[in-house]
Coordinates of N, CA and C in Angstrom, one line a residue:
X1 N 108.8 77.9 4.8 CA 107.5 77.2 4.9 C 106.4 78.1 4.5
X2 N 105.4 77.5 3.8 CA 104.2 78.2 3.4 C 103.1 77.8 4.3
X3 N 102.5 78.9 5.0 CA 101.3 78.7 5.8 C 100.1 79.1 5.2
X4 N 99.1 78.3 5.0 CA 97.8 78.6 4.5 C 96.9 78.8 5.7
X5 N 96.3 79.9 5.9 CA 95.5 80.2 7.0 C 94.0 80.3 6.6
X6 N 93.2 79.5 7.2 CA 91.8 79.4 6.8 C 90.9 79.7 8.1
X7 N 90.0 80.7 7.9 CA 89.0 80.9 9.0 C 87.8 80.0 8.7
X8 N 87.3 79.4 9.7 CA 86.2 78.5 9.6 C 85.0 79.2 8.9
X9 N 84.1 78.4 8.4 CA 82.9 78.9 7.8 C 82.0 79.6 8.8
X10 N 80.9 80.2 8.4 CA 80.1 81.0 9.2 C 79.2 80.2 10.1
X11 N 78.9 80.7 11.3 CA 77.9 80.1 12.2 C 76.8 81.1 12.4
X12 N 75.7 80.6 13.0 CA 74.6 81.5 13.3 C 75.0 82.7 14.1
X13 N 75.9 82.5 15.1 CA 76.3 83.7 15.9 C 77.2 84.6 15.1
X14 N 78.0 84.1 14.2 CA 78.8 85.0 13.3 C 77.8 85.9 12.5
X15 N 76.8 85.4 12.0 CA 75.8 86.1 11.2 C 75.1 87.2 12.1
X16 N 74.9 86.9 13.4 CA 74.3 87.8 14.3 C 75.2 88.7 15.0
X17 N 76.5 88.6 14.7 CA 77.6 89.4 15.3 C 77.6 89.3 16.8
X18 N 77.6 88.0 17.2 CA 77.7 87.7 18.7 C 79.1 87.2 19.0
X19 N 79.6 87.6 20.2 CA 80.9 87.0 20.6 C 80.7 85.5 20.8
X20 N 81.6 84.8 20.2 CA 81.4 83.3 20.2 C 82.5 82.6 21.0
X21 N 83.7 83.0 20.9 CA 84.8 82.4 21.8 C 84.8 80.9 21.8
X22 N 84.8 80.4 23.0 CA 84.9 78.9 23.2 C 83.5 78.2 23.1
X23 N 82.4 79.0 22.9 CA 81.1 78.3 22.7 C 81.2 77.5 21.4
X24 N 80.8 76.2 21.6 CA 81.1 75.3 20.5 C 79.9 75.0 19.5
X25 N 79.7 76.0 18.7 CA 78.6 75.9 17.7 C 79.1 75.3 16.4
X26 N 78.2 74.6 15.7 CA 78.5 74.0 14.4 C 78.3 75.1 13.4
X27 N 78.7 74.8 12.2 CA 78.5 75.6 11.0 C 77.0 75.8 10.7
X28 N 76.7 77.0 10.2 CA 75.3 77.2 9.7 C 75.2 76.6 8.3
X29 N 74.1 76.6 7.7 CA 73.9 76.1 6.3 C 74.9 76.9 5.4
X30 N 74.9 78.2 5.6 CA 75.8 79.1 4.8 C 77.3 78.7 5.1
X31 N 77.6 78.5 6.3 CA 78.9 78.1 6.7 C 79.4 76.8 6.1
X32 N 78.5 75.8 6.0 CA 78.8 74.6 5.4 C 79.1 74.7 3.9
X33 N 78.3 75.6 3.2 CA 78.6 75.9 1.8 C 79.9 76.6 1.7
X34 N 80.3 77.4 2.6 CA 81.6 78.1 2.5 C 82.7 77.1 2.7
X35 N 82.5 76.1 3.6 CA 83.5 75.1 3.8 C 83.7 74.2 2.6
X36 N 82.6 73.9 1.9 CA 82.7 73.2 0.7 C 83.4 74.0 -0.4
X37 N 83.1 75.3 -0.5 CA 83.8 76.1 -1.5 C 85.3 76.2 -1.2
X38 N 85.7 76.2 0.1 CA 87.1 76.2 0.5 C 87.7 74.9 0.1
X39 N 87.0 73.8 0.3 CA 87.6 72.5 -0.1 C 87.8 72.4 -1.6
X40 N 86.9 72.9 -2.4 CA 87.0 72.9 -3.9 C 88.2 73.8 -4.3
X41 N 88.4 74.9 -3.6 CA 89.5 75.8 -3.9 C 90.8 75.2 -3.6
X42 N 90.9 74.6 -2.5 CA 92.2 74.1 -2.0 C 92.5 72.6 -2.4
X43 N 91.6 72.0 -3.2 CA 91.8 70.6 -3.5 C 93.1 70.3 -4.2
X44 N 93.6 71.2 -5.1 CA 94.8 71.0 -5.9 C 96.0 71.5 -5.2
X45 N 95.9 72.1 -4.0 CA 97.1 72.6 -3.3 C 97.9 71.5 -2.7
X46 N 99.3 71.5 -2.8 CA 100.1 70.5 -2.3 C 100.4 70.7 -0.8
X47 N 99.4 70.3 0.0 CA 99.4 70.5 1.5 C 100.0 69.3 2.2
X48 N 101.0 69.5 3.0 CA 101.7 68.4 3.8 C 101.0 68.1 5.1
X49 N 100.5 69.1 5.8 CA 99.9 68.9 7.1 C 98.7 69.8 7.2
X50 N 97.7 69.3 7.9 CA 96.5 70.1 8.2 C 96.3 70.1 9.7
X51 N 96.4 71.3 10.4 CA 96.0 71.4 11.8 C 94.8 72.2 11.9
X52 N 93.9 71.9 12.9 CA 92.7 72.6 13.1 C 92.4 72.8 14.6
X53 N 91.8 73.9 14.9 CA 91.2 74.0 16.2 C 90.2 72.9 16.3
X54 N 90.0 72.4 17.6 CA 89.1 71.3 17.8 C 87.7 71.7 18.0
X55 N 87.4 73.0 17.9 CA 86.0 73.5 18.0 C 85.2 73.0 16.8
X56 N 83.9 72.8 16.9 CA 83.1 72.2 15.9 C 83.2 72.9 14.6
X57 N 83.1 74.3 14.6 CA 83.0 75.1 13.4 C 84.3 75.0 12.6
X58 N 85.4 75.0 13.3 CA 86.7 74.8 12.6 C 86.9 73.4 12.1
X59 N 86.6 72.5 13.0 CA 86.8 71.0 12.6 C 86.0 70.6 11.4
X60 N 84.7 71.1 11.4 CA 83.9 70.8 10.2 C 84.5 71.3 8.9
X61 N 85.0 72.6 9.0 CA 85.6 73.2 7.9 C 86.9 72.4 7.5
X62 N 87.7 72.1 8.4 CA 88.9 71.3 8.1 C 88.7 70.0 7.5
X63 N 87.6 69.3 8.0 CA 87.3 68.0 7.5 C 86.9 68.1 6.0
X64 N 86.1 69.1 5.6 CA 85.8 69.3 4.2 C 87.0 69.4 3.4
X65 N 88.0 70.2 3.8 CA 89.2 70.4 3.1 C 90.0 69.1 3.0
X66 N 90.1 68.5 4.2 CA 90.9 67.2 4.3 C 90.4 66.1 3.3
X67 N 89.1 66.1 3.2 CA 88.4 65.1 2.3 C 88.8 65.3 0.9
X68 N 88.9 66.6 0.5 CA 89.3 66.9 -0.9 C 90.8 66.6 -1.1
X69 N 91.5 66.6 0.0 CA 93.0 66.3 -0.1 C 93.3 64.8 0.1
X70 N 92.3 64.1 0.6 CA 92.7 62.7 0.9 C 93.6 62.7 2.1
X71 N 93.4 63.6 3.1 CA 94.4 63.8 4.2 C 93.6 63.7 5.5
X72 N 94.4 63.7 6.6 CA 93.9 63.7 7.9 C 94.0 65.0 8.6
X73 N 93.1 65.4 9.5 CA 93.2 66.6 10.2 C 93.8 66.3 11.6
X74 N 94.8 67.1 12.0 CA 95.4 67.0 13.3 C 94.8 68.0 14.3
X75 N 94.2 67.6 15.4 CA 93.6 68.6 16.3 C 94.7 69.4 17.0
X76 N 94.4 70.7 17.1 CA 95.4 71.6 17.8 C 94.6 72.6 18.7
X77 N 94.5 72.3 20.0 CA 93.7 73.2 20.9 C 94.3 74.6 21.0
X78 N 95.5 74.8 20.7 CA 96.1 76.2 20.7 C 95.5 77.1 19.7
X79 N 94.8 76.5 18.7 CA 94.2 77.3 17.6 C 92.8 77.6 18.0
X80 N 92.3 77.3 19.2 CA 90.9 77.7 19.6 C 90.8 79.2 19.7
X81 N 89.6 79.7 19.5 CA 89.3 81.1 19.7 C 89.5 81.5 21.1
X82 N 89.8 82.8 21.3 CA 89.9 83.4 22.6 C 88.6 83.2 23.4
X83 N 88.7 82.9 24.7 CA 87.5 82.7 25.5 C 87.0 84.1 25.9
X84 N 85.7 84.4 25.7 CA 85.1 85.6 26.2 C 84.3 85.5 27.4
X85 N 84.4 84.3 28.1 CA 83.8 84.1 29.4 C 82.3 84.4 29.3
X86 N 81.7 85.2 30.3 CA 80.3 85.4 30.3 C 79.8 86.3 29.2
X87 N 80.7 86.9 28.4 CA 80.2 87.7 27.3 C 79.8 86.9 26.1
X88 N 80.1 85.6 26.1 CA 79.8 84.8 24.9 C 78.3 84.7 24.7
X89 N 77.9 84.9 23.4 CA 76.5 84.9 23.1 C 75.9 86.3 23.0
X90 N 76.7 87.3 23.4 CA 76.2 88.7 23.4 C 76.7 89.5 22.2
X91 N 76.0 90.5 21.8 CA 76.5 91.4 20.8 C 77.2 92.6 21.4
X92 N 78.0 93.4 20.7 CA 78.7 94.5 21.2 C 77.7 95.5 21.9
X93 N 76.6 95.9 21.2 CA 75.7 96.8 21.9 C 75.1 96.2 23.2
X94 N 74.9 94.9 23.3 CA 74.5 94.3 24.6 C 75.6 94.4 25.6
X95 N 76.8 94.2 25.2 CA 77.9 94.4 26.2 C 78.0 95.8 26.7
X96 N 77.9 96.8 25.8 CA 77.9 98.2 26.3 C 76.8 98.5 27.3
X97 N 75.7 97.8 27.1 CA 74.5 98.1 28.0 C 74.7 97.3 29.3
X98 N 75.2 96.1 29.3 CA 75.2 95.2 30.5 C 76.5 95.3 31.3
X99 N 77.6 95.5 30.6 CA 78.9 95.5 31.3 C 79.8 96.7 30.8
X100 N 79.3 97.9 31.0 CA 80.0 99.1 30.4 C 81.4 99.3 31.1
X101 N 81.5 99.1 32.4 CA 82.8 99.3 33.1 C 83.8 98.2 32.7
X102 N 83.4 97.0 32.7 CA 84.3 95.9 32.3 C 84.7 96.0 30.9
X103 N 83.8 96.4 30.0 CA 84.1 96.5 28.6 C 85.1 97.6 28.4
X104 N 84.9 98.8 29.1 CA 85.9 99.9 28.9 C 87.3 99.5 29.4
X105 N 87.3 98.8 30.5 CA 88.6 98.4 31.0 C 89.3 97.4 30.1
X106 N 88.6 96.5 29.5 CA 89.1 95.5 28.5 C 89.6 96.2 27.3
X107 N 88.9 97.2 26.8 CA 89.3 97.9 25.6 C 90.6 98.8 25.9
X108 N 90.7 99.3 27.1 CA 91.8 100.1 27.5 C 93.1 99.3 27.7
X109 N 93.0 98.1 28.2 CA 94.2 97.2 28.4 C 93.9 95.8 28.0
X110 N 93.7 95.6 26.7 CA 93.3 94.3 26.2 C 94.3 93.2 26.3
X111 N 95.6 93.6 26.3 CA 96.6 92.5 26.5 C 96.6 91.8 27.8
X112 N 96.3 92.6 28.9 CA 96.4 92.1 30.2 C 95.1 91.9 30.9
X113 N 94.0 92.4 30.3 CA 92.6 92.3 30.9 C 91.8 91.3 30.2
X114 N 91.1 90.4 30.9 CA 90.2 89.4 30.3 C 88.8 89.7 30.6
X115 N 87.9 89.4 29.7 CA 86.5 89.4 30.0 C 86.2 88.5 31.2
X116 N 85.2 88.9 32.0 CA 84.9 88.1 33.2 C 84.8 86.6 32.9
X117 N 85.7 85.8 33.5 CA 85.6 84.3 33.2 C 86.3 83.9 31.9
X118 N 86.9 84.9 31.2 CA 87.5 84.6 29.9 C 89.0 84.7 29.9
X119 N 89.6 85.0 28.8 CA 91.0 85.0 28.5 C 91.4 86.4 27.9
X120 N 92.6 86.8 28.3 CA 93.1 88.1 27.8 C 93.8 87.8 26.4
X121 N 94.0 88.9 25.7 CA 94.6 88.8 24.4 C 96.1 88.4 24.6
X122 N 96.7 88.8 25.7 CA 98.1 88.3 26.0 C 98.1 86.8 26.2
X123 N 97.2 86.2 26.8 CA 97.1 84.8 27.0 C 96.9 84.1 25.7
X124 N 96.1 84.6 24.8 CA 95.9 84.1 23.5 C 97.2 84.1 22.7
X125 N 97.9 85.3 22.8 CA 99.1 85.4 22.1 C 100.2 84.4 22.5
X126 N 100.2 84.1 23.8 CA 101.2 83.1 24.3 C 101.0 81.7 23.6
X127 N 99.8 81.3 23.6 CA 99.6 79.9 23.0 C 99.7 80.0 21.5
X128 N 99.3 81.1 20.8 CA 99.5 81.1 19.4 C 101.0 81.2 19.0
X129 N 101.8 81.9 19.8 CA 103.2 82.0 19.6 C 103.9 80.7 19.8
X130 N 103.5 79.9 20.8 CA 104.0 78.6 21.0 C 103.7 77.7 19.8
X131 N 102.5 77.8 19.2 CA 102.2 77.0 18.0 C 103.1 77.4 16.9
X132 N 103.3 78.7 16.7 CA 104.1 79.2 15.6 C 105.5 78.8 15.7
X133 N 106.0 78.8 16.9 CA 107.4 78.3 17.2 C 107.5 76.8 16.8
X134 N 106.5 76.0 17.1 CA 106.6 74.6 16.8 C 106.6 74.4 15.3
X135 N 105.8 75.2 14.6 CA 105.7 75.1 13.1 C 107.1 75.5 12.5
X136 N 107.7 76.5 13.0 CA 109.0 76.9 12.5 C 110.1 75.8 12.7
X137 N 109.8 74.9 13.7 CA 110.8 73.9 14.0 C 110.6 72.6 13.2
X138 N 109.5 72.6 12.3 CA 109.3 71.4 11.5 C 110.3 71.3 10.4
X139 N 110.9 70.1 10.1 CA 111.9 69.9 9.1 C 111.2 69.3 7.9
X140 N 111.6 69.7 6.7 CA 111.2 69.2 5.4 C 109.7 69.2 5.2
X141 N 109.1 70.2 5.8 CA 107.6 70.4 5.5 C 107.5 71.7 4.8
X142 N 106.9 71.7 3.6 CA 106.8 72.8 2.8 C 105.5 73.6 3.0
X143 N 104.4 73.0 3.1 CA 103.1 73.7 3.2 C 102.2 73.1 4.3
X144 N 101.8 74.0 5.2 CA 100.9 73.6 6.3 C 99.6 74.5 6.2
X145 N 98.5 73.8 6.4 CA 97.2 74.5 6.5 C 96.8 74.5 7.9
X146 N 96.4 75.7 8.3 CA 95.8 75.9 9.7 C 94.4 76.4 9.5
X147 N 93.5 75.7 10.2 CA 92.1 76.1 10.2 C 91.7 76.6 11.6
X148 N 91.4 77.9 11.7 CA 91.2 78.4 13.1 C 90.1 79.5 13.0
X149 N 90.3 80.5 13.9 CA 89.2 81.5 14.2 C 89.8 82.9 13.9
X150 N 89.0 83.9 13.9 CA 89.4 85.2 13.6 C 90.5 85.7 14.6
X151 N 90.3 85.5 15.9 CA 91.2 86.0 16.9 C 92.6 85.4 16.7
X152 N 92.7 84.1 16.8 CA 94.1 83.5 16.7 C 94.7 83.7 15.4
X153 N 94.0 83.8 14.3 CA 94.6 84.0 13.0 C 95.2 85.4 12.9
X154 N 94.5 86.4 13.4 CA 94.9 87.8 13.3 C 96.1 88.0 14.2
X155 N 96.1 87.3 15.4 CA 97.3 87.4 16.3 C 98.5 86.7 15.7
X156 N 98.3 85.6 15.0 CA 99.4 84.9 14.3 C 100.0 85.8 13.3
X157 N 99.1 86.5 12.5 CA 99.7 87.4 11.5 C 100.6 88.4 12.1
X158 N 100.1 89.0 13.2 CA 100.9 90.0 13.9 C 102.2 89.4 14.4
X159 N 102.2 88.3 15.0 CA 103.4 87.7 15.5 C 104.4 87.3 14.4
X160 N 103.9 86.8 13.3 CA 104.8 86.4 12.2 C 105.4 87.6 11.5
X161 N 104.7 88.7 11.5 CA 105.1 89.9 10.8 C 105.8 90.9 11.7
X162 N 106.0 90.5 12.9 CA 106.8 91.4 13.9 C 106.0 92.6 14.4
X163 N 104.6 92.4 14.4 CA 103.7 93.5 14.9 C 103.3 93.1 16.3
X164 N 102.9 94.1 17.1 CA 102.4 93.8 18.4 C 101.0 93.1 18.4
X165 N 100.8 92.1 19.2 CA 99.5 91.4 19.2 C 98.3 92.4 19.3
X166 N 98.5 93.5 20.0 CA 97.4 94.4 20.2 C 97.0 95.1 18.8
X167 N 97.8 94.9 17.8 CA 97.5 95.5 16.5 C 96.6 94.5 15.7
X168 N 96.2 93.4 16.3 CA 95.4 92.4 15.6 C 94.2 92.9 14.9
X169 N 93.6 94.0 15.4 CA 92.4 94.5 14.8 C 92.6 95.1 13.4
X170 N 93.9 95.3 13.1 CA 94.2 95.9 11.8 C 94.0 94.9 10.6
X171 N 93.9 93.7 10.9 CA 93.7 92.6 9.9 C 92.2 92.2 9.9
X172 N 91.7 92.2 8.7 CA 90.3 91.6 8.5 C 90.4 90.2 8.0
X173 N 89.8 89.3 8.7 CA 89.8 87.8 8.4 C 88.4 87.3 8.5
X174 N 87.7 87.2 7.4 CA 86.3 86.9 7.3 C 86.1 85.4 7.4
X175 N 84.9 84.9 7.8 CA 84.6 83.5 7.8 C 84.7 83.0 6.4
X176 N 85.4 81.8 6.3 CA 85.6 81.2 5.0 C 86.7 81.7 4.1
X177 N 87.5 82.6 4.7 CA 88.6 83.3 4.0 C 89.9 82.5 4.0
X178 N 90.7 82.8 3.0 CA 92.1 82.2 2.9 C 93.1 83.4 3.0
X179 N 94.1 83.2 3.9 CA 95.3 84.1 3.9 C 96.5 83.2 3.8
X180 N 97.6 83.8 3.5 CA 98.9 83.0 3.3 C 100.1 83.8 3.8
X181 N 100.9 83.1 4.5 CA 102.2 83.6 4.9 C 103.3 82.7 4.4
X182 N 104.5 83.3 4.1 CA 105.7 82.5 3.8 C 106.7 82.8 4.9
X183 N 107.1 81.7 5.6 CA 108.0 81.9 6.7 C 109.4 81.6 6.3
X184 N 110.3 82.5 6.6 CA 111.8 82.4 6.4 C 112.5 82.6 7.7
X185 N 113.8 82.2 7.7 CA 114.5 82.4 9.0 C 114.6 83.9 9.3
X186 N 114.6 84.8 8.3 CA 114.8 86.2 8.5 C 113.4 86.9 8.9
X187 N 112.3 86.2 8.7 CA 111.0 86.8 9.0 C 109.9 86.2 8.1
X188 N 108.8 86.8 8.0 CA 107.7 86.3 7.2 C 107.2 87.3 6.2
X189 N 106.7 86.8 5.1 CA 106.1 87.6 4.0 C 104.6 87.3 4.0
X190 N 103.8 88.4 4.0 CA 102.3 88.2 3.8 C 102.1 88.1 2.3
X191 N 101.6 86.9 1.9 CA 101.4 86.7 0.4 C 100.0 86.8 0.0
X192 N 99.0 86.7 1.0 CA 97.6 86.7 0.7 C 96.9 87.1 2.0
X193 N 95.8 87.9 1.9 CA 95.1 88.3 3.1 C 93.6 88.3 2.8
X194 N 92.8 87.5 3.6 CA 91.4 87.6 3.6 C 90.8 87.4 2.2
X195 N 91.3 86.4 1.4 CA 90.7 86.2 0.1 C 89.5 85.4 0.2
X196 N 88.4 85.9 -0.4 CA 87.1 85.2 -0.4 C 86.5 85.1 -1.8
X197 N 87.3 85.1 -2.8 CA 86.8 85.1 -4.2 C 86.1 83.8 -4.5
X198 N 86.4 82.7 -3.7 CA 85.8 81.4 -4.0 C 84.4 81.3 -3.4
X199 N 84.0 82.3 -2.6 CA 82.7 82.3 -1.9 C 81.7 83.1 -2.8
X200 N 81.0 82.5 -3.6 CA 80.1 83.1 -4.6 C 79.0 83.9 -3.8
X201 N 78.9 85.2 -4.1 CA 77.8 86.0 -3.4 C 78.2 86.6 -2.1
X202 N 79.3 86.2 -1.5 CA 79.8 86.8 -0.3 C 80.6 88.0 -0.6
X203 N 80.3 89.1 0.1 CA 81.0 90.4 -0.2 C 81.5 90.9 1.2
X204 N 82.7 91.3 1.3 CA 83.3 91.9 2.5 C 83.0 93.4 2.6
X205 N 83.4 94.0 3.6 CA 83.2 95.4 3.8 C 83.8 95.9 5.1
X206 N 84.0 97.2 5.3 CA 84.5 97.7 6.6 C 83.4 98.1 7.5

């Protein structure tokens, strides 16, 4: 099976580097343009199924792509971003200032520790792995498109490639990007990572 992994277009909070999580913001003007560019890029792809997080930013992105395909989007709550609880809406410097102890604990044990009122990386990995297992069980489906968020997509890459979920930070997955996995019974091959060449004027960086 071929998995095409798309991160939703940009929101205002993405541009401001704020933790977004489950906060349900729509795409910004720039994010809408990115979704349209994704739709143009993927229009000729032979996609059998489209699953999307039901968060607005992902759903809007998926709908643009589905329209170009003449297809329907299937909602998949397991593709939602990790919940950051009371940290949502804050930047990293604001977290360091307001919640230094909780932030340090979370960074020390991210798999088992959740932001206050939020979700741990381990909990995210459980639902993403369940989704991946369901995809592996599909018969006679060649290409599936998943529209999701940075956290779930990076964790999915780790799980498919046999890496620990805590290594998710090693993958860069930008808003509006396309990545691709080929799934085989023996394992997965990473065919494409964080491709944004279809986004005119967008430049990545470390």
